[in-house]
Coordinates of C-alpha atoms and ligand atoms in Angstrom, one line a residue:
M285 CA 56.0 23.6 11.5
P286 CA 58.8 25.5 9.9
E287 CA 61.7 23.6 8.5
A288 CA 64.0 22.6 11.1
T289 CA 67.3 23.7 9.7
D290 CA 68.8 24.4 13.0
Y291 CA 67.6 23.3 16.6
M292 CA 67.4 26.9 17.5
V293 CA 64.3 27.7 15.5
I294 CA 62.3 25.0 16.5
P295 CA 59.4 26.5 18.6
P296 CA 58.2 25.4 22.1
F297 CA 56.1 22.3 22.2
S298 CA 52.5 22.2 22.1
N299 CA 50.0 19.5 22.1
E300 CA 48.7 18.6 18.5
P301 CA 45.1 19.9 18.5
Y302 CA 42.3 17.2 17.3
I303 CA 40.2 17.6 14.1
D304 CA 36.9 19.1 14.6
L305 CA 34.6 16.2 13.8
N306 CA 31.4 18.7 13.6
D307 CA 33.2 20.4 10.6
T308 CA 31.5 19.4 7.6
D309 CA 34.6 19.3 5.5
V310 CA 36.6 17.5 7.9
R311 CA 33.6 14.9 8.0
A312 CA 33.8 14.9 4.1
A313 CA 37.8 14.3 4.3
M314 CA 37.3 11.2 6.7
K315 CA 34.6 9.7 5.0
N316 CA 36.6 9.9 1.8
A317 CA 39.8 8.4 3.8
I318 CA 37.8 5.8 5.1
E319 CA 36.6 4.5 1.4
R320 CA 40.3 4.9 0.2
V321 CA 41.8 3.0 2.7
S322 CA 39.2 0.3 2.7
S323 CA 40.1 -0.2 -1.1
E324 CA 44.2 -0.2 -0.7
Q325 CA 44.2 -4.0 0.7
K326 CA 47.8 -3.5 0.1
E327 CA 50.8 -6.0 0.9
Y328 CA 53.4 -4.8 3.2
L329 CA 57.0 -6.0 3.4
L330 CA 59.7 -6.4 5.8
M331 CA 62.1 -3.4 5.9
I332 CA 65.8 -4.8 7.1
G333 CA 68.3 -2.2 6.7
G334 CA 66.6 -0.4 4.1
E335 CA 66.0 -3.5 2.3
K336 CA 62.5 -4.6 1.5
L337 CA 61.7 -8.3 1.8
R338 CA 58.6 -10.5 1.1
T339 CA 58.2 -13.7 3.0
D340 CA 55.7 -16.7 2.1
K341 CA 54.1 -16.7 5.7
K342 CA 51.7 -13.3 6.1
I343 CA 49.9 -11.6 8.8
K344 CA 46.3 -10.6 7.7
S345 CA 45.1 -7.2 9.3
V346 CA 41.4 -7.6 9.9
N347 CA 38.8 -4.9 10.4
P348 CA 37.3 -5.9 13.8
S349 CA 33.9 -4.0 13.0
N350 CA 33.6 -6.3 9.8
P351 CA 36.0 -9.4 10.0
D352 CA 35.3 -10.0 6.6
Q353 CA 37.3 -7.1 5.5
I354 CA 40.8 -7.6 5.3
I355 CA 42.8 -3.8 5.8
G356 CA 45.9 -5.4 4.2
T357 CA 48.5 -7.9 4.7
V358 CA 52.1 -8.0 5.9
S359 CA 55.1 -10.5 5.4
K360 CA 55.8 -12.3 8.5
A361 CA 59.5 -12.8 9.8
D362 CA 61.0 -15.4 11.2
R363 CA 64.3 -16.1 13.2
E364 CA 66.5 -16.3 10.8
L365 CA 65.3 -12.8 9.6
V366 CA 65.8 -11.6 13.0
D367 CA 69.7 -12.4 12.7
K368 CA 69.7 -10.5 9.5
T369 CA 68.0 -7.6 11.1
M370 CA 70.3 -7.6 14.1
V371 CA 73.4 -7.3 11.6
A372 CA 71.8 -4.7 9.6
A373 CA 70.8 -2.7 12.8
W374 CA 74.3 -2.8 14.2
K375 CA 75.6 -1.6 11.1
A376 CA 73.5 1.1 10.8
F377 CA 74.1 1.9 14.5
E378 CA 78.0 2.6 13.7
T379 CA 77.0 6.0 11.7
W380 CA 73.8 6.8 13.6
K381 CA 75.2 6.8 16.9
N382 CA 78.0 9.5 15.7
T383 CA 75.3 11.4 13.7
P384 CA 74.8 14.9 15.4
A385 CA 71.5 15.3 17.4
S386 CA 70.6 18.3 15.5
E387 CA 70.8 16.2 12.6
R388 CA 69.0 13.3 14.1
V389 CA 66.1 14.9 14.9
K390 CA 65.3 16.5 11.6
P391 CA 63.6 13.0 10.2
F392 CA 61.5 13.0 13.1
L393 CA 60.3 16.5 12.7
K394 CA 59.6 15.9 9.0
A395 CA 57.8 12.6 9.8
A396 CA 55.6 14.7 12.1
Q397 CA 54.8 17.0 9.5
I398 CA 53.9 14.2 6.9
M399 CA 51.8 12.7 9.3
R400 CA 49.8 15.9 9.7
D401 CA 49.5 16.1 5.9
R402 CA 48.3 12.6 5.8
R403 CA 46.2 12.7 8.9
Y404 CA 42.9 11.4 7.5
E405 CA 44.3 8.5 5.8
L406 CA 46.3 7.7 9.2
D407 CA 43.3 8.4 11.2
A408 CA 41.1 6.0 8.7
T409 CA 43.8 3.2 9.0
M410 CA 43.3 3.1 12.8
I411 CA 39.5 3.2 12.5
L412 CA 39.5 0.5 10.4
E413 CA 42.4 -1.9 11.5
T414 CA 41.6 -1.4 15.5
G415 CA 37.8 -0.3 15.7
K416 CA 39.0 3.2 16.8
N417 CA 35.7 5.5 16.7
W418 CA 36.9 8.7 14.7
L419 CA 37.8 10.8 17.7
E420 CA 39.8 8.0 19.6
A421 CA 41.5 7.4 16.3
D422 CA 42.5 11.4 15.8
A423 CA 43.7 11.6 19.4
D424 CA 45.9 8.4 18.8
L425 CA 47.4 10.2 16.0
A426 CA 47.8 13.3 17.6
E427 CA 49.6 11.7 20.3
A428 CA 52.0 10.3 17.7
I429 CA 52.7 13.5 16.5
D430 CA 53.0 14.8 20.0
F431 CA 55.7 12.2 20.9
L432 CA 58.1 13.2 17.7
E433 CA 57.8 16.8 18.5
F434 CA 58.4 16.3 22.4
Y435 CA 61.1 13.7 21.8
A436 CA 63.0 15.9 19.3
R437 CA 63.0 18.8 21.6
E438 CA 64.1 16.4 24.6
M439 CA 67.0 14.9 22.5
L440 CA 68.3 18.2 21.7
R441 CA 68.2 19.0 25.6
Y442 CA 70.0 15.8 26.3
A443 CA 72.8 16.8 23.9
S444 CA 73.2 20.2 25.4
Q445 CA 76.1 20.9 27.9
Q446 CA 75.4 18.7 31.0
P447 CA 75.9 20.6 34.2
V448 CA 78.6 19.0 36.2
V449 CA 80.9 20.6 38.7
Q450 CA 84.4 22.0 37.9
V451 CA 87.4 21.5 40.1
P452 CA 90.6 23.3 39.7
G453 CA 93.0 21.9 37.1
E454 CA 90.4 19.9 35.5
F455 CA 87.9 20.2 32.6
N456 CA 84.9 17.9 33.3
Q457 CA 82.3 17.1 31.1
L458 CA 79.1 14.6 30.8
F459 CA 77.8 13.2 27.8
Y460 CA 74.7 11.1 27.0
I461 CA 75.5 8.3 24.3
P462 CA 73.1 5.7 22.9
L463 CA 73.3 2.3 23.8
G464 CA 73.0 0.0 20.7
V465 CA 70.3 -2.0 19.1
G466 CA 66.8 -2.2 20.8
A467 CA 63.7 -4.1 20.4
V468 CA 60.6 -2.1 20.3
I469 CA 57.4 -4.2 21.0
P470 CA 54.2 -2.2 21.5
P471 CA 50.7 -3.4 22.0
W472 CA 47.7 -2.9 19.6
N473 CA 45.7 -0.6 21.7
F474 CA 47.6 2.7 20.8
P475 CA 48.9 1.4 17.6
G476 CA 49.8 4.9 16.5
A477 CA 50.8 6.7 19.4
I478 CA 52.9 3.9 21.8
M479 CA 54.1 2.2 18.6
A480 CA 55.6 5.8 17.3
G481 CA 56.4 6.8 20.7
M482 CA 58.7 4.1 21.6
T483 CA 60.1 3.6 18.3
S484 CA 60.9 7.5 18.3
A485 CA 62.4 7.6 21.8
A486 CA 64.8 4.9 20.9
A487 CA 65.8 6.0 17.6
I488 CA 66.2 9.8 18.2
T489 CA 68.6 8.9 21.0
G490 CA 71.1 7.6 18.7
N491 CA 70.0 3.7 19.0
T492 CA 68.9 1.4 16.1
V493 CA 65.6 -0.5 16.2
I494 CA 63.9 -3.8 15.5
L495 CA 60.3 -2.7 15.4
K496 CA 58.2 -5.8 16.1
P497 CA 54.5 -4.2 15.8
A498 CA 51.2 -5.9 17.4
S499 CA 50.1 -8.6 15.4
D500 CA 46.5 -7.0 15.2
T501 CA 47.9 -3.7 14.0
P502 CA 50.7 -4.1 11.7
I503 CA 49.5 -1.9 8.8
I504 CA 49.6 1.7 11.0
A505 CA 53.2 0.5 11.8
A506 CA 54.1 -0.3 8.3
K507 CA 52.9 3.1 7.1
F508 CA 54.8 4.8 10.0
V509 CA 58.0 3.2 9.0
E510 CA 57.5 4.4 5.4
I511 CA 56.9 7.8 6.7
L512 CA 60.2 7.8 8.6
R513 CA 61.8 6.6 5.4
K514 CA 60.4 9.5 3.2
A515 CA 61.2 11.9 6.1
G516 CA 65.1 11.0 5.4
L517 CA 65.8 8.3 8.2
P518 CA 68.8 6.6 7.1
D519 CA 68.6 2.8 6.3
G520 CA 68.6 0.4 9.2
V521 CA 67.9 2.8 11.9
V522 CA 64.1 1.5 12.3
N523 CA 63.6 -1.8 11.1
Y524 CA 60.1 -3.3 10.8
L525 CA 59.9 -6.7 11.3
P526 CA 56.2 -8.4 12.0
G527 CA 56.0 -11.7 13.5
S528 CA 54.3 -13.6 16.2
G529 CA 55.2 -12.6 19.8
S530 CA 55.7 -16.2 21.0
E531 CA 57.6 -17.2 17.5
I532 CA 60.0 -14.1 17.2
G533 CA 59.4 -12.2 20.4
D534 CA 61.1 -14.6 22.5
Y535 CA 64.0 -14.6 20.2
I536 CA 64.4 -11.0 20.0
V537 CA 64.3 -10.8 23.7
E538 CA 66.9 -13.8 24.0
H539 CA 69.3 -12.7 21.6
P540 CA 72.7 -11.9 22.8
R541 CA 73.2 -9.0 20.7
T542 CA 69.9 -7.3 21.7
R543 CA 71.2 -4.2 24.1
F544 CA 67.5 -3.3 25.3
I545 CA 63.9 -4.1 25.0
A546 CA 61.0 -1.1 25.2
F547 CA 57.8 -3.3 25.6
T548 CA 54.2 -2.0 26.1
G549 CA 51.6 -4.7 26.5
S550 CA 50.0 -7.4 29.1
K551 CA 51.5 -7.8 32.6
E552 CA 52.2 -11.6 31.6
V553 CA 54.1 -11.0 28.4
G554 CA 55.9 -8.1 30.4
L555 CA 56.9 -10.2 33.1
R556 CA 58.2 -13.0 31.0
I557 CA 60.4 -10.3 28.7
N558 CA 61.6 -9.1 32.0
E559 CA 62.9 -12.9 33.1
L560 CA 64.2 -13.9 29.6
A561 CA 66.1 -10.7 29.2
A562 CA 67.6 -10.9 32.6
R563 CA 69.3 -14.2 31.8
H564 CA 72.9 -13.7 30.4
Q565 CA 73.6 -15.4 27.0
E566 CA 76.8 -16.5 25.6
G567 CA 78.8 -14.0 24.2
Q568 CA 76.3 -11.2 25.8
L569 CA 78.4 -8.0 26.8
W570 CA 75.8 -6.1 28.8
I571 CA 72.8 -6.2 31.2
K572 CA 69.7 -5.7 29.1
R573 CA 67.8 -2.7 29.9
V574 CA 64.1 -3.1 30.0
V575 CA 61.6 -0.9 29.7
L576 CA 58.3 -2.5 30.6
E577 CA 54.9 -1.0 30.6
M578 CA 52.0 -3.3 31.6
G579 CA 48.1 -3.3 32.6
G580 CA 46.1 -1.5 34.8
K581 CA 42.8 -2.1 37.1
D582 CA 42.1 1.6 37.3
A583 CA 39.4 3.1 39.6
V584 CA 37.4 6.0 39.6
V585 CA 36.6 6.8 43.2
V586 CA 33.5 9.2 43.9
D587 CA 33.1 10.3 47.4
A588 CA 29.8 12.0 49.1
T589 CA 31.0 15.6 48.2
A590 CA 31.4 15.0 44.5
D591 CA 29.5 16.5 41.6
L592 CA 27.4 13.1 40.4
D593 CA 26.6 14.1 37.2
A594 CA 30.4 15.0 36.2
A595 CA 31.3 11.6 38.0
A596 CA 28.9 9.8 36.2
D597 CA 30.2 11.4 32.7
G598 CA 33.7 10.9 34.0
A599 CA 33.4 7.3 35.0
V600 CA 31.4 6.0 31.8
T601 CA 34.2 7.7 29.6
S602 CA 36.8 6.3 31.7
A603 CA 35.3 2.9 31.6
F604 CA 34.0 2.6 27.9
G605 CA 36.3 4.8 25.8
F606 CA 38.0 2.7 22.8
Q607 CA 35.7 -0.1 24.2
G608 CA 37.6 -0.1 27.8
Q609 CA 40.9 -1.4 25.9
K610 CA 43.0 1.1 27.4
C611 CA 45.2 0.4 30.1
S612 CA 44.4 3.7 32.0
A613 CA 40.6 2.3 31.5
G614 CA 38.3 3.2 34.5
S615 CA 37.4 -0.8 34.9
R616 CA 36.5 -0.3 38.6
I617 CA 34.0 2.6 40.0
I618 CA 34.3 2.9 43.6
A619 CA 31.3 4.9 45.2
V620 CA 31.0 5.7 48.9
E621 CA 27.7 4.2 50.5
S622 CA 25.7 7.5 50.9
I623 CA 25.9 8.3 47.1
Y624 CA 26.2 4.8 45.6
D625 CA 22.6 4.3 44.4
E626 CA 22.1 7.8 42.9
L627 CA 25.4 7.4 41.1
L628 CA 24.5 3.6 39.8
E629 CA 21.4 5.4 38.3
K630 CA 23.3 8.2 36.6
I631 CA 25.7 5.7 35.2
I632 CA 23.4 3.1 33.9
E633 CA 21.3 6.0 32.2
R634 CA 24.4 7.2 30.6
T635 CA 25.4 3.8 29.5
K636 CA 22.3 3.1 27.7
E637 CA 22.5 5.9 25.8
I638 CA 25.9 4.6 24.1
T639 CA 25.7 4.3 20.5
I640 CA 27.1 0.7 19.4
G641 CA 28.1 -0.4 15.6
D642 CA 30.8 0.2 13.0
V643 CA 33.2 2.8 13.8
A644 CA 33.3 3.7 9.8
V645 CA 30.0 5.7 11.0
P646 CA 30.9 8.6 13.1
E647 CA 27.7 8.2 15.3
N648 CA 28.6 4.8 16.4
W649 CA 30.8 5.9 19.7
L650 CA 31.4 2.0 20.8
G651 CA 33.2 0.0 18.4
P652 CA 34.2 -3.3 18.5
V653 CA 36.8 -5.2 20.5
I654 CA 40.1 -6.2 18.8
N655 CA 39.4 -9.8 17.8
E656 CA 37.6 -12.9 18.4
Q657 CA 39.8 -14.4 21.0
A658 CA 39.5 -11.0 23.1
M659 CA 35.6 -11.1 22.6
K660 CA 35.7 -14.8 24.0
R661 CA 37.9 -13.4 27.1
I662 CA 35.8 -10.6 27.8
M663 CA 32.5 -12.7 27.5
S664 CA 33.8 -15.2 29.8
Y665 CA 34.8 -12.5 32.5
I666 CA 31.0 -11.2 32.1
E667 CA 29.7 -14.5 33.0
I668 CA 32.3 -14.6 35.8
G669 CA 31.0 -11.0 36.6
A670 CA 27.1 -12.3 36.5
K671 CA 28.2 -14.9 39.2
E672 CA 30.1 -12.9 41.6
A673 CA 27.7 -9.6 41.5
R674 CA 24.9 -8.5 39.5
I675 CA 25.0 -7.3 36.2
V676 CA 22.7 -4.1 35.7
T677 CA 23.2 -3.1 31.9
G678 CA 24.7 -4.6 29.2
G679 CA 26.3 -8.4 29.3
N680 CA 25.6 -9.4 25.8
R681 CA 27.3 -9.6 22.4
A682 CA 25.6 -6.5 20.6
K683 CA 22.9 -7.8 18.5
G684 CA 22.6 -7.6 14.4
L685 CA 26.3 -6.8 14.0
N686 CA 28.7 -9.0 12.4
G687 CA 32.1 -7.6 14.2
F688 CA 33.3 -8.2 17.5
F689 CA 30.7 -6.1 19.2
I690 CA 29.8 -6.3 23.0
E691 CA 27.6 -4.0 24.9
P692 CA 28.9 -1.7 27.3
T693 CA 28.5 -3.6 30.8
V694 CA 28.1 -2.4 34.2
I695 CA 28.4 -4.9 36.8
E696 CA 27.3 -3.8 40.4
G697 CA 27.9 -4.5 44.0
V698 CA 31.1 -6.2 43.5
D699 CA 33.1 -7.2 46.1
R700 CA 36.7 -5.4 46.3
D701 CA 38.2 -8.8 46.1
A702 CA 36.4 -10.4 43.3
R703 CA 38.1 -11.4 40.2
V704 CA 36.2 -8.9 38.0
A705 CA 37.6 -6.2 40.4
Q706 CA 41.1 -7.5 40.0
E707 CA 41.9 -8.7 36.9
E708 CA 42.4 -6.6 34.0
I709 CA 39.5 -7.5 31.6
F710 CA 40.4 -5.0 28.8
G711 CA 36.9 -4.4 27.4
P712 CA 33.8 -2.5 27.9
V713 CA 33.2 -3.7 31.4
T714 CA 33.3 -1.7 34.4
A715 CA 32.7 -3.1 38.1
L716 CA 31.1 -0.6 40.4
I717 CA 32.1 -1.3 44.3
K718 CA 30.8 0.2 47.3
A719 CA 32.9 1.6 50.0
R720 CA 32.0 2.5 53.5
D721 CA 33.4 6.2 53.3
Y722 CA 36.5 8.0 52.1
D723 CA 39.2 6.1 53.6
D724 CA 37.9 2.9 52.7
A725 CA 37.3 3.9 48.9
I726 CA 41.0 4.8 48.9
D727 CA 41.9 1.4 50.3
I728 CA 39.8 -0.3 47.8
A729 CA 41.6 1.6 45.2
N730 CA 44.8 0.7 46.4
G731 CA 43.8 -2.8 46.9
T732 CA 44.9 -4.5 43.5
E733 CA 48.4 -5.4 42.2
Y734 CA 48.6 -2.3 39.8
G735 CA 49.0 1.1 40.0
L736 CA 48.6 3.1 36.7
T737 CA 45.9 5.7 36.9
G738 CA 43.2 6.9 38.9
A739 CA 40.7 9.5 39.3
L740 CA 39.0 11.1 42.4
Y741 CA 35.9 12.8 42.1
S742 CA 35.5 15.0 45.5
T743 CA 35.0 18.6 46.4
N744 CA 36.6 18.3 49.6
R745 CA 39.9 19.9 49.5
E746 CA 41.3 18.0 52.5
R747 CA 40.5 14.5 50.9
I748 CA 41.6 15.7 47.6
E749 CA 45.4 16.5 49.1
R750 CA 45.1 13.2 51.2
A751 CA 44.6 11.2 47.9
K752 CA 47.7 13.0 46.3
R753 CA 49.9 11.5 48.9
D754 CA 47.7 7.9 49.5
F755 CA 46.4 7.0 46.1
H756 CA 49.1 4.9 44.6
V757 CA 49.0 5.6 41.0
G758 CA 51.4 6.7 38.3
N759 CA 48.8 8.9 37.1
L760 CA 46.4 10.5 39.2
Y761 CA 43.4 12.6 38.4
F762 CA 40.9 15.1 40.4
N763 CA 37.5 15.7 39.1
R764 CA 38.1 14.4 35.5
K765 CA 38.1 11.2 33.8
C766 CA 41.4 8.9 34.1
T767 CA 42.0 8.4 30.6
G768 CA 43.6 10.6 27.9
A769 CA 47.0 11.9 29.1
L770 CA 48.6 14.2 27.2
V771 CA 52.3 14.2 26.1
G772 CA 54.5 16.6 28.1
V773 CA 51.5 17.6 30.4
Q774 CA 50.9 14.1 32.2
P775 CA 54.1 12.0 31.6
F776 CA 52.6 8.4 31.5
G777 CA 53.4 5.2 33.5
G778 CA 52.3 3.4 36.5
F779 CA 53.7 1.5 39.8
N780 CA 53.8 -2.0 40.8
M781 CA 52.5 -4.6 38.4
S782 CA 51.7 -1.5 36.1
G783 CA 55.3 -1.6 34.9
T784 CA 58.7 0.1 35.2
N785 CA 57.1 3.6 35.5
S786 CA 59.2 5.0 32.5
K787 CA 57.1 8.2 31.9
A788 CA 56.4 8.3 28.2
G789 CA 56.3 12.0 27.2
G790 CA 58.1 13.3 30.1
R791 CA 61.7 14.6 30.8
D792 CA 63.0 11.4 32.1
Y793 CA 62.0 9.1 29.2
L794 CA 64.8 9.4 26.7
S795 CA 67.4 8.8 29.5
L796 CA 66.1 5.4 29.5
F797 CA 67.4 5.0 25.8
L798 CA 70.9 6.7 27.0
Q799 CA 73.8 5.7 29.5
A800 CA 76.0 8.7 30.5
K801 CA 79.9 8.9 29.7
S802 CA 81.9 11.2 32.1
I803 CA 84.9 12.7 30.7
S804 CA 87.5 14.5 32.9
E805 CA 90.6 15.9 31.4
K806 CA 93.6 17.4 33.2
I807 CA 94.6 21.0 32.3
I808 CA 98.2 20.6 31.6
T809 CA 99.7 24.4 31.9
Ligands
NAP1018 P1 50.2 -8.3 24.7 O1 49.5 -9.3 24.4 O2 51.3 -8.5 25.9 O3 51.1 -7.9 23.4 C1 52.0 -6.6 23.5 C2 53.2 -7.2 22.5 O4 54.0 -8.3 23.0 C3 52.4 -7.3 21.1 O5 53.5 -6.6 20.1 C4 52.8 -8.8 21.2 O6 53.0 -9.5 19.8 C5 54.1 -9.1 21.7 N1 54.6 -10.5 22.4 C6 53.5 -11.3 22.8 N2 54.2 -12.5 23.3 C7 55.6 -12.1 23.3 C8 56.9 -12.7 23.6 N3 56.7 -13.8 24.4 N4 57.7 -12.1 23.4 C9 58.2 -11.0 23.0 N5 56.9 -10.3 22.5 C10 55.7 -10.7 22.8 O7 49.6 -6.9 25.1 P2 48.5 -6.4 24.2 O8 47.3 -7.5 24.1 O9 48.8 -6.1 22.6 O10 48.1 -5.1 24.8 C11 47.1 -4.9 26.0 C12 47.7 -5.0 26.9 O11 48.8 -3.6 27.1 C13 47.0 -4.4 28.3 O12 47.3 -5.2 29.4 C14 47.4 -3.2 28.6 O13 46.9 -2.5 29.8 C15 48.9 -2.9 28.2 N6 49.0 -1.6 27.9 C16 49.8 -0.7 29.0 C17 50.2 0.3 28.7 C18 51.0 1.3 29.9 O14 51.3 2.6 29.0 N7 51.1 0.6 30.9 C19 49.5 1.2 27.6 C20 49.0 0.6 26.6 C21 48.7 -0.7 26.9 P3 51.5 -10.1 19.2 O15 50.9 -8.9 18.9 O16 52.1 -10.8 17.8 O17 51.4 -11.0 19.8
MG1019 MG1 42.9 -5.6 13.1

């Protein structure tokens, strides 16, 4: 990436390539980085208006592959510090909002470059902090870099002259201006990409941000905030404020000076934020804007004309990639009657081949789930599944491992309305559901309250065309897995209880952080 001295020199966007895990140098570099990050065990401070602050209460970031290992600690903010941050962020807004877009994008492009330079260290941080395997961690980082690069270009587009109709005797213009101070509340499951994506979109548009990272993954967020600072982002534009969702989350959301909230996480928390943010607080001057991306119960549909090997590969990768802890995870596999048994065999075969263990070792494909509470929740869903239907492979905690490992679990013969077919489990568990025919399969696929991603394996053109119309999801895929959306290529966000359909990585996204000002001047002759 050349130095961005002028927006004219930024080349067109292209997605960041992944590292090649078969390359021996790459493997050595990653091993080395994992060792280095393991021994860091640093304490990270709050960052408020450029000032670093230590508090007595801490959040410990634990390695889910090995819970005895602490990756680092961060100071924990309280409500008083939220107030302090609010003041600092509004102060920074006064200058940042008037900084030209061509200047504002520079620290983000520079940060993308620093992230490339520190790639192995940042990958290793996510491997250790979240239990992502090497490829998943690198994909997360590549997506974070993509968001910075994509939104920088998008910001320049929004800042360029906007097309309005001119009428005789007037000069008309339209500008996009920022909103104010916003809260960015990301989940732990894409601790690089979603955290950096929401933060950069909110800030590059001229707003200032209170970033409350997920409590399971505060270290990668702390490193990102440091990188932004090194890249020249002015003090107070992005403030780092870890703390528990219930303690300071509600408080930030309800704060009368919060202008907008960008949240990605569970349906329950999203709906709560929506409700709290809607309530007018004394002295509040605006209607808070909320951008909410929530859960999924995504389906891989396989019809009678599908290539069943490809479908089994795609279904298994969709179901178990990052232990099924993706909002896009294929947690339902819907197969038509005529190929159901054959597909089931192939899925079981592939699931049994999955290697489980500490993801510091690259040969382990399936890592741990995020924490003990998640492990218990997932295990209780497996128990429910065993009652509702039949577990054909997996179903237990992985033996002989210290971390939060659960075997990849396939439940077959699941009724479309069963709990394991309706509720988001968010773990390595998938439900196989039998459909009478193609139409029934699409009905089942649409039969949850969510609508995030979906895939159809079929070679029938007419059915593919019908699915484009009838399969009601924000991100639809044919003859490929239902996970792994790329920035700019597949703008990402769902329907119904999956959220507000803000398409992250798409051309509409930055408008959510902006408001339009129309200006007319009468031409005096
Ligand atoms: P979560 O429990 O809802 O938490 C998300 C974030 O909200 C965390 O930072 C959390 O902080 C914070 N939070 C919790 N309670 C809060 C409150 N009362 N007020 C304000 N903030 C609060 O979700 P998660 O377990 O991190 O993430 C998994 C969920 O995210 C799944 O449902 C998944 O489908 C969804 N997801 C959706 C998308 C999408 O694009 N649609 C993408 C990724 C993930 P603490 O960590 O401190 O609790
Ligand atoms: Mg952790």
